[in-house]
Amino acid sequence: MSQVILEIGLNKWGDDSFAINLRLIESLAAADPVVQIVDQPISRLKRETYLDVQFSAEEYGKRLSEAIFSDDKALQMLGRARQAARNTNDKQLRVRLVLSPHMPFLHDLRWETLCDPSDAIPLFMRDDCLFSRYLPSTDFRYVSPRVDDRIRALVVVANPRNLDKYAARNFAPVNVEAEFERINKALKGVSITQLHFGSTGPASVDRMVDTLQYDEDGFDILCLVCHGAFLKSDVSDAAEDQERRPRLWLEDDEGDADVVSAAALAVRLNEVANLPKLAVLVSCESAGSGDDGLYGGQGALAACGPRLVQAGIPAVVAMQGSVSMETMSDFLPAFFKSLRDSGQIDLAMSRGRAAIREKHDSWMPVLLMRLNAGRLWHGGSTAPNDQFHAWEGVIGQIMNGQCTPILGSGLTDHVLGTAQEVAMRWADQFRYPMNYHNRDNLPQIAQYLAVTQGHLFPRNMLTDYIRRELLRHYEKRAGLDPSWDLSELIEHTGAWLREQDPFEPHSVLASFGCPLYVTTNPDSLLEDSLREVAGIEPEVATLDWRTGQSQFGPNSNYFPSKQRPLVYHLFGRVSEVTSLVLSQDDYFAYLLGSMRHKESIPAYVRKRLADSGLMFIGFQLNDWSFRVLLQFIRQLHGSGLLGDYKHVAVQIDPTEGQLQDPEMARRYLRESGNFGEARVEIFWGSVKEFLKELQSRMPPQDRFRKPAGVLK
């Protein structure tokens, strides 16, 4: 899907002036052209330029527009961008503001008021011009849109009992019931969990993080209502705490105020493996510092917003001033209605602003995000799983021992991090010099490291990375010991995850009783689940693609069964570092080696991949592992027996911002895999969503049982 993005960047030009940088990106594809204007000086962004119009959004927007589009080249770029957008399917131009964090004055400007230079009409209250403040993040978790209408929100309202202690801040008590009523009305049709003192527990950081972390279905939206302000710390003499910093008034276990810094909140939220896709930060009467001047418009919650984006939440709506309750009462229903209908956060923001265009504080709601595009979920009737009708066929194959699950990295993204995360971190750490658009391509980054640092280097780096991530996220919660080796860390982390979540994907898969599990992942989470959940001891084997040696020779008496299944690792295991398939050269060598040593692959594995129902779980179309896997299967069979079975691909959807076309993906699978007439059904959603739905449809006697003392 073609997209048109106009990126506005500003850089320091001199002591008191700036340079504008406009980039027109006509698609997200790496090969598509990028037109750029660099270092065009502008001089009307001085603070005093806007002081006399700060109470008029219309005049402010006109003056800001005159500064940004003062040059003919900038005007031409805007015109070209709008024309290019008209040629796309959705007719939408995305305007993305990219500012350095080292220029706070520019962040304070009210960019949401920007006007069309041709007619002085606000640009960002229209469906064809969508605006966001783009913030880079060190958290590289990718966003796959939810594909059904089961949107869930956690609404947290903090009203500390001792607000009178902060009389200097002139805080009014928060009307908890009124706030929930207002938000419930705005979130009509969304499943809501409430968190406030006297109900499920205090509106505390610990309670919020625990609710987000341990809820088995996860939340799409976090809505936080609390007081906020800029102030110095009153509990520390450290120099860094004597600066004015954004702080939020949450609650402690007794219901009294717990004044939490935005930075501390971000650190805690970063612990959550499955963060909400959207955070909405609503201030009650005092979002700002109390100063009506230009800097007073910044507000504590607007400063908290960037922190939450950096913590990993893809999109944050925050208030950059002392927004009125009347304005919020009009903004939130329009915003959430559009979001429910379309799933498109930047479009919903535009419609929310349009609903308050006559308000004096219409510029205060701000959208901060790190997404390439604005889709958080498929809205309304666009959910593509309406046409998924393969449930009975898949269940029948599982019950009859005719199903072969093939596991991809989507099963472990929430535990070990995504391949894209690893690639981006390594690209930054080792200053990857090639095309920017490939910085999230792990095989390509690993290839660069293998060439510059040695072939074993990226493999050792991967095992070190997994160790650090496990300890960072689970050392305290799962009681991990840093002295354990990597296999022990994975084993104990998996046991803890199974204890917390009865629908942990590996546990559900272990309950199916399949004789063969094929995995492209290097971890031992599946075999550990088979031992603990199903109570059986699996055989574990790895394809030695370099030498062709096999542990199951002609004299082997082992034959896979439900009582003693085989877990076959295609691309290596962390316990055997040299077996890992990681770089581009590794994948090429793997294909050649697997063809050369085809007979070393157990005959049972070859037969099952040619004569059973294949269940691809946790792959994306553009993954190297998936593309090589299809070629691997293709070279193993040619009998056409796969046409007798129902095949399923789960989490095959590309990441946020890319085209999601079920028919195209199905056609790609059939053609690339050379499955003949075999039909591959696509389930567009997460692994957990699929497995939970599948489990609920299984006959009662075959459903996943919780072993005593294992799962809660």
PDB file of C-alpha atoms in Angstrom, residues 145-347:
ATOM      1  CA  PRO A 145      -2.696  -4.522  14.448  1.00  0.00           C
ATOM      2  CA  ARG A 146      -5.405  -6.414  16.329  1.00  0.00           C
ATOM      3  CA  VAL A 147      -7.741  -8.049  13.857  1.00  0.00           C
ATOM      4  CA  ASP A 148     -10.987  -8.373  15.791  1.00  0.00           C
ATOM      5  CA  ASP A 149     -13.301  -6.047  17.682  1.00  0.00           C
ATOM      6  CA  ARG A 150     -12.338  -7.236  21.176  1.00  0.00           C
ATOM      7  CA  ILE A 151     -10.594  -3.999  22.083  1.00  0.00           C
ATOM      8  CA  ARG A 152      -9.759  -3.719  25.781  1.00  0.00           C
ATOM      9  CA  ALA A 153      -8.894  -0.687  27.869  1.00  0.00           C
ATOM     10  CA  LEU A 154      -7.406  -0.231  31.327  1.00  0.00           C
ATOM     11  CA  VAL A 155      -8.719   3.002  32.836  1.00  0.00           C
ATOM     12  CA  VAL A 156      -6.768   4.299  35.841  1.00  0.00           C
ATOM     13  CA  VAL A 157      -8.132   7.235  37.846  1.00  0.00           C
ATOM     14  CA  ALA A 158      -6.028   8.558  40.727  1.00  0.00           C
ATOM     15  CA  ASN A 159      -7.606  10.706  43.451  1.00  0.00           C
ATOM     16  CA  PRO A 160      -5.221  10.684  46.440  1.00  0.00           C
ATOM     17  CA  ARG A 161      -6.956  11.298  49.762  1.00  0.00           C
ATOM     18  CA  ASN A 162      -4.434  13.860  50.954  1.00  0.00           C
ATOM     19  CA  LEU A 163      -4.410  16.299  48.035  1.00  0.00           C
ATOM     20  CA  ASP A 164      -4.866  19.112  50.563  1.00  0.00           C
ATOM     21  CA  LYS A 165      -1.238  18.484  51.539  1.00  0.00           C
ATOM     22  CA  TYR A 166      -0.326  20.078  48.194  1.00  0.00           C
ATOM     23  CA  ALA A 167      -2.316  23.272  48.715  1.00  0.00           C
ATOM     24  CA  ALA A 168       0.297  25.312  46.868  1.00  0.00           C
ATOM     25  CA  ARG A 169      -0.612  23.439  43.703  1.00  0.00           C
ATOM     26  CA  ASN A 170      -4.323  24.216  44.130  1.00  0.00           C
ATOM     27  CA  PHE A 171      -5.376  20.676  43.220  1.00  0.00           C
ATOM     28  CA  ALA A 172      -9.105  19.965  43.197  1.00  0.00           C
ATOM     29  CA  PRO A 173     -10.310  16.469  44.167  1.00  0.00           C
ATOM     30  CA  VAL A 174     -10.830  14.183  41.199  1.00  0.00           C
ATOM     31  CA  ASN A 175     -14.454  13.130  40.783  1.00  0.00           C
ATOM     32  CA  VAL A 176     -13.731   9.457  40.201  1.00  0.00           C
ATOM     33  CA  GLU A 177     -17.281   8.439  39.328  1.00  0.00           C
ATOM     34  CA  ALA A 178     -17.705  11.334  36.897  1.00  0.00           C
ATOM     35  CA  GLU A 179     -14.380  10.567  35.231  1.00  0.00           C
ATOM     36  CA  PHE A 180     -15.266   6.906  34.743  1.00  0.00           C
ATOM     37  CA  GLU A 181     -18.715   7.836  33.443  1.00  0.00           C
ATOM     38  CA  ARG A 182     -17.186  10.235  30.934  1.00  0.00           C
ATOM     39  CA  ILE A 183     -14.569   7.756  29.745  1.00  0.00           C
ATOM     40  CA  ASN A 184     -17.009   4.823  29.651  1.00  0.00           C
ATOM     41  CA  LYS A 185     -19.283   6.890  27.440  1.00  0.00           C
ATOM     42  CA  ALA A 186     -16.399   7.821  25.153  1.00  0.00           C
ATOM     43  CA  LEU A 187     -15.201   4.194  25.006  1.00  0.00           C
ATOM     44  CA  LYS A 188     -18.620   2.762  24.197  1.00  0.00           C
ATOM     45  CA  GLY A 189     -18.217  -0.755  22.845  1.00  0.00           C
ATOM     46  CA  VAL A 190     -14.756  -1.246  24.396  1.00  0.00           C
ATOM     47  CA  SER A 191     -14.208  -3.734  27.231  1.00  0.00           C
ATOM     48  CA  ILE A 192     -13.033  -1.651  30.216  1.00  0.00           C
ATOM     49  CA  THR A 193     -11.160  -2.614  33.382  1.00  0.00           C
ATOM     50  CA  GLN A 194     -11.234   0.069  36.078  1.00  0.00           C
ATOM     51  CA  LEU A 195      -8.451   0.763  38.525  1.00  0.00           C
ATOM     52  CA  HIS A 196      -8.943   3.189  41.411  1.00  0.00           C
ATOM     53  CA  PHE A 197      -8.699   3.145  45.175  1.00  0.00           C
ATOM     54  CA  GLY A 198     -11.539   1.226  46.791  1.00  0.00           C
ATOM     55  CA  SER A 199     -12.226  -1.048  43.808  1.00  0.00           C
ATOM     56  CA  THR A 200      -9.606  -3.430  42.457  1.00  0.00           C
ATOM     57  CA  GLY A 201      -6.826  -1.681  44.341  1.00  0.00           C
ATOM     58  CA  PRO A 202      -5.136   1.705  44.462  1.00  0.00           C
ATOM     59  CA  ALA A 203      -4.246   3.617  41.328  1.00  0.00           C
ATOM     60  CA  SER A 204      -0.599   2.939  42.023  1.00  0.00           C
ATOM     61  CA  VAL A 205       2.344   2.296  39.730  1.00  0.00           C
ATOM     62  CA  ASP A 206       2.720  -1.259  41.052  1.00  0.00           C
ATOM     63  CA  ARG A 207      -0.948  -2.068  40.566  1.00  0.00           C
ATOM     64  CA  MET A 208      -0.994  -0.573  37.092  1.00  0.00           C
ATOM     65  CA  VAL A 209       2.129  -2.456  35.964  1.00  0.00           C
ATOM     66  CA  ASP A 210       0.936  -5.752  37.476  1.00  0.00           C
ATOM     67  CA  THR A 211      -2.476  -5.434  35.804  1.00  0.00           C
ATOM     68  CA  LEU A 212      -0.898  -4.748  32.421  1.00  0.00           C
ATOM     69  CA  GLN A 213       1.697  -7.496  32.839  1.00  0.00           C
ATOM     70  CA  TYR A 214      -0.439 -10.351  34.093  1.00  0.00           C
ATOM     71  CA  ASP A 215      -3.787  -9.902  32.385  1.00  0.00           C
ATOM     72  CA  GLU A 216      -3.964 -12.910  30.073  1.00  0.00           C
ATOM     73  CA  ASP A 217      -5.677 -11.080  27.187  1.00  0.00           C
ATOM     74  CA  GLY A 218      -3.661  -7.860  27.361  1.00  0.00           C
ATOM     75  CA  PHE A 219      -4.890  -4.299  26.902  1.00  0.00           C
ATOM     76  CA  ASP A 220      -5.008  -2.182  23.774  1.00  0.00           C
ATOM     77  CA  ILE A 221      -5.533   1.156  25.539  1.00  0.00           C
ATOM     78  CA  LEU A 222      -4.215   2.624  28.784  1.00  0.00           C
ATOM     79  CA  CYS A 223      -6.181   5.677  29.905  1.00  0.00           C
ATOM     80  CA  LEU A 224      -4.627   7.513  32.847  1.00  0.00           C
ATOM     81  CA  VAL A 225      -6.447  10.322  34.668  1.00  0.00           C
ATOM     82  CA  CYS A 226      -4.478  12.109  37.364  1.00  0.00           C
ATOM     83  CA  HIS A 227      -3.045  15.440  38.465  1.00  0.00           C
ATOM     84  CA  GLY A 228       0.329  16.463  37.121  1.00  0.00           C
ATOM     85  CA  ALA A 229       2.783  19.320  37.379  1.00  0.00           C
ATOM     86  CA  PHE A 230       6.395  20.350  36.947  1.00  0.00           C
ATOM     87  CA  LEU A 231       8.183  20.571  40.287  1.00  0.00           C
ATOM     88  CA  LYS A 232      11.376  19.765  42.121  1.00  0.00           C
ATOM     89  CA  SER A 233      11.731  16.702  44.275  1.00  0.00           C
ATOM     90  CA  ASP A 234      10.830  17.179  47.930  1.00  0.00           C
ATOM     91  CA  VAL A 235      12.491  13.949  49.040  1.00  0.00           C
ATOM     92  CA  SER A 236      16.010  14.272  47.685  1.00  0.00           C
ATOM     93  CA  ASP A 237      18.886  16.704  47.870  1.00  0.00           C
ATOM     94  CA  ALA A 238      20.470  15.351  44.695  1.00  0.00           C
ATOM     95  CA  ALA A 239      21.231  18.072  42.183  1.00  0.00           C
ATOM     96  CA  GLU A 240      19.370  16.293  39.401  1.00  0.00           C
ATOM     97  CA  ASP A 241      16.205  16.187  41.530  1.00  0.00           C
ATOM     98  CA  GLN A 242      16.279  19.941  42.081  1.00  0.00           C
ATOM     99  CA  GLU A 243      15.415  20.568  38.447  1.00  0.00           C
ATOM    100  CA  ARG A 244      11.761  21.086  37.561  1.00  0.00           C
ATOM    101  CA  ARG A 245      10.589  17.729  36.265  1.00  0.00           C
ATOM    102  CA  PRO A 246       7.178  16.355  35.250  1.00  0.00           C
ATOM    103  CA  ARG A 247       5.529  14.436  38.069  1.00  0.00           C
ATOM    104  CA  LEU A 248       2.210  12.657  38.432  1.00  0.00           C
ATOM    105  CA  TRP A 249       0.026  12.329  41.517  1.00  0.00           C
ATOM    106  CA  LEU A 250      -0.840   8.643  41.750  1.00  0.00           C
ATOM    107  CA  GLU A 251      -1.810   6.642  44.850  1.00  0.00           C
ATOM    108  CA  ASP A 252       0.036   4.458  47.319  1.00  0.00           C
ATOM    109  CA  ASP A 253      -1.389   1.335  48.966  1.00  0.00           C
ATOM    110  CA  GLU A 254      -3.176   3.452  51.584  1.00  0.00           C
ATOM    111  CA  GLY A 255      -4.766   5.742  49.022  1.00  0.00           C
ATOM    112  CA  ASP A 256      -2.509   8.710  49.772  1.00  0.00           C
ATOM    113  CA  ALA A 257      -0.485  10.561  47.161  1.00  0.00           C
ATOM    114  CA  ASP A 258       2.502   8.913  45.554  1.00  0.00           C
ATOM    115  CA  VAL A 259       4.237  11.617  43.519  1.00  0.00           C
ATOM    116  CA  VAL A 260       5.859   9.728  40.654  1.00  0.00           C
ATOM    117  CA  SER A 261       8.227  11.208  38.100  1.00  0.00           C
ATOM    118  CA  ALA A 262       7.433  10.659  34.436  1.00  0.00           C
ATOM    119  CA  ALA A 263      10.830   9.017  34.053  1.00  0.00           C
ATOM    120  CA  ALA A 264      10.131   6.515  36.855  1.00  0.00           C
ATOM    121  CA  LEU A 265       6.754   5.637  35.358  1.00  0.00           C
ATOM    122  CA  ALA A 266       8.374   5.022  31.971  1.00  0.00           C
ATOM    123  CA  VAL A 267      10.981   2.714  33.524  1.00  0.00           C
ATOM    124  CA  ARG A 268       8.272   0.637  35.205  1.00  0.00           C
ATOM    125  CA  LEU A 269       6.128   0.396  32.090  1.00  0.00           C
ATOM    126  CA  ASN A 270       9.134  -0.769  30.120  1.00  0.00           C
ATOM    127  CA  GLU A 271       9.033  -3.916  32.270  1.00  0.00           C
ATOM    128  CA  VAL A 272       5.698  -4.898  30.708  1.00  0.00           C
ATOM    129  CA  ALA A 273       6.177  -7.433  27.930  1.00  0.00           C
ATOM    130  CA  ASN A 274       2.851  -6.751  26.190  1.00  0.00           C
ATOM    131  CA  LEU A 275       2.382  -2.995  26.353  1.00  0.00           C
ATOM    132  CA  PRO A 276      -0.841  -1.291  25.234  1.00  0.00           C
ATOM    133  CA  LYS A 277      -0.842   0.074  21.714  1.00  0.00           C
ATOM    134  CA  LEU A 278      -2.174   3.418  22.891  1.00  0.00           C
ATOM    135  CA  ALA A 279      -1.899   5.500  26.055  1.00  0.00           C
ATOM    136  CA  VAL A 280      -4.277   8.426  26.633  1.00  0.00           C
ATOM    137  CA  LEU A 281      -3.111  10.816  29.355  1.00  0.00           C
ATOM    138  CA  VAL A 282      -5.918  12.998  30.670  1.00  0.00           C
ATOM    139  CA  SER A 283      -5.185  15.792  33.123  1.00  0.00           C
ATOM    140  CA  CYS A 284      -7.731  16.923  35.649  1.00  0.00           C
ATOM    141  CA  GLU A 285      -7.661  20.737  35.610  1.00  0.00           C
ATOM    142  CA  SER A 286      -3.934  21.138  36.196  1.00  0.00           C
ATOM    143  CA  ALA A 287      -1.974  19.466  33.425  1.00  0.00           C
ATOM    144  CA  GLY A 288       0.302  22.474  33.196  1.00  0.00           C
ATOM    145  CA  SER A 289       2.533  24.282  35.610  1.00  0.00           C
ATOM    146  CA  GLY A 290      -0.028  26.971  36.378  1.00  0.00           C
ATOM    147  CA  ASP A 291       1.728  29.532  34.213  1.00  0.00           C
ATOM    148  CA  ASP A 292      -0.310  30.866  31.283  1.00  0.00           C
ATOM    149  CA  GLY A 293       2.846  31.861  29.421  1.00  0.00           C
ATOM    150  CA  LEU A 294       4.229  29.988  26.457  1.00  0.00           C
ATOM    151  CA  TYR A 295       6.216  27.531  28.525  1.00  0.00           C
ATOM    152  CA  GLY A 296       3.226  27.023  30.808  1.00  0.00           C
ATOM    153  CA  GLY A 297       1.530  25.396  27.853  1.00  0.00           C
ATOM    154  CA  GLN A 298       3.941  22.498  27.948  1.00  0.00           C
ATOM    155  CA  GLY A 299       2.345  20.754  30.923  1.00  0.00           C
ATOM    156  CA  ALA A 300       3.413  17.709  32.884  1.00  0.00           C
ATOM    157  CA  LEU A 301       1.496  15.178  30.860  1.00  0.00           C
ATOM    158  CA  ALA A 302       2.877  16.389  27.549  1.00  0.00           C
ATOM    159  CA  ALA A 303       6.311  15.741  29.022  1.00  0.00           C
ATOM    160  CA  CYS A 304       5.174  12.346  30.272  1.00  0.00           C
ATOM    161  CA  GLY A 305       3.963  11.437  26.777  1.00  0.00           C
ATOM    162  CA  PRO A 306       7.420  11.309  25.167  1.00  0.00           C
ATOM    163  CA  ARG A 307       8.652   9.221  28.083  1.00  0.00           C
ATOM    164  CA  LEU A 308       5.957   6.618  27.467  1.00  0.00           C
ATOM    165  CA  VAL A 309       6.735   6.466  23.751  1.00  0.00           C
ATOM    166  CA  GLN A 310      10.384   5.888  24.622  1.00  0.00           C
ATOM    167  CA  ALA A 311       9.257   3.179  27.066  1.00  0.00           C
ATOM    168  CA  GLY A 312       7.712   1.278  24.151  1.00  0.00           C
ATOM    169  CA  ILE A 313       4.067   2.391  23.878  1.00  0.00           C
ATOM    170  CA  PRO A 314       3.608   2.992  20.125  1.00  0.00           C
ATOM    171  CA  ALA A 315       1.183   5.926  20.366  1.00  0.00           C
ATOM    172  CA  VAL A 316       0.425   8.399  23.154  1.00  0.00           C
ATOM    173  CA  VAL A 317      -2.218  11.116  23.317  1.00  0.00           C
ATOM    174  CA  ALA A 318      -1.231  13.756  25.871  1.00  0.00           C
ATOM    175  CA  MET A 319      -2.348  17.237  26.859  1.00  0.00           C
ATOM    176  CA  GLN A 320       0.166  20.054  26.379  1.00  0.00           C
ATOM    177  CA  GLY A 321      -1.626  22.554  28.611  1.00  0.00           C
ATOM    178  CA  SER A 322      -4.358  23.117  31.177  1.00  0.00           C
ATOM    179  CA  VAL A 323      -7.071  21.628  29.020  1.00  0.00           C
ATOM    180  CA  SER A 324     -10.647  22.219  30.179  1.00  0.00           C
ATOM    181  CA  MET A 325     -12.981  19.396  31.138  1.00  0.00           C
ATOM    182  CA  GLU A 326     -15.531  20.778  28.671  1.00  0.00           C
ATOM    183  CA  THR A 327     -13.020  20.417  25.853  1.00  0.00           C
ATOM    184  CA  MET A 328     -12.130  16.883  26.889  1.00  0.00           C
ATOM    185  CA  SER A 329     -15.818  15.951  27.087  1.00  0.00           C
ATOM    186  CA  ASP A 330     -16.156  16.882  23.403  1.00  0.00           C
ATOM    187  CA  PHE A 331     -12.780  15.604  22.238  1.00  0.00           C
ATOM    188  CA  LEU A 332     -12.765  12.101  23.734  1.00  0.00           C
ATOM    189  CA  PRO A 333     -16.079  10.793  22.281  1.00  0.00           C
ATOM    190  CA  ALA A 334     -15.207  11.983  18.754  1.00  0.00           C
ATOM    191  CA  PHE A 335     -11.669  10.644  19.071  1.00  0.00           C
ATOM    192  CA  PHE A 336     -12.636   7.202  20.384  1.00  0.00           C
ATOM    193  CA  LYS A 337     -15.579   6.771  18.002  1.00  0.00           C
ATOM    194  CA  SER A 338     -13.306   7.314  15.026  1.00  0.00           C
ATOM    195  CA  LEU A 339     -10.665   5.044  16.565  1.00  0.00           C
ATOM    196  CA  ARG A 340     -13.195   2.235  17.103  1.00  0.00           C
ATOM    197  CA  ASP A 341     -14.521   2.572  13.567  1.00  0.00           C
ATOM    198  CA  SER A 342     -11.217   2.898  11.717  1.00  0.00           C
ATOM    199  CA  GLY A 343      -8.456   1.687  14.047  1.00  0.00           C
ATOM    200  CA  GLN A 344      -6.406   4.593  12.679  1.00  0.00           C
ATOM    201  CA  ILE A 345      -4.975   6.735  15.480  1.00  0.00           C
ATOM    202  CA  ASP A 346      -3.913   9.764  13.415  1.00  0.00           C
ATOM    203  CA  LEU A 347      -7.291   9.907  11.648  1.00  0.00           C
TER     204      LEU A 347
END
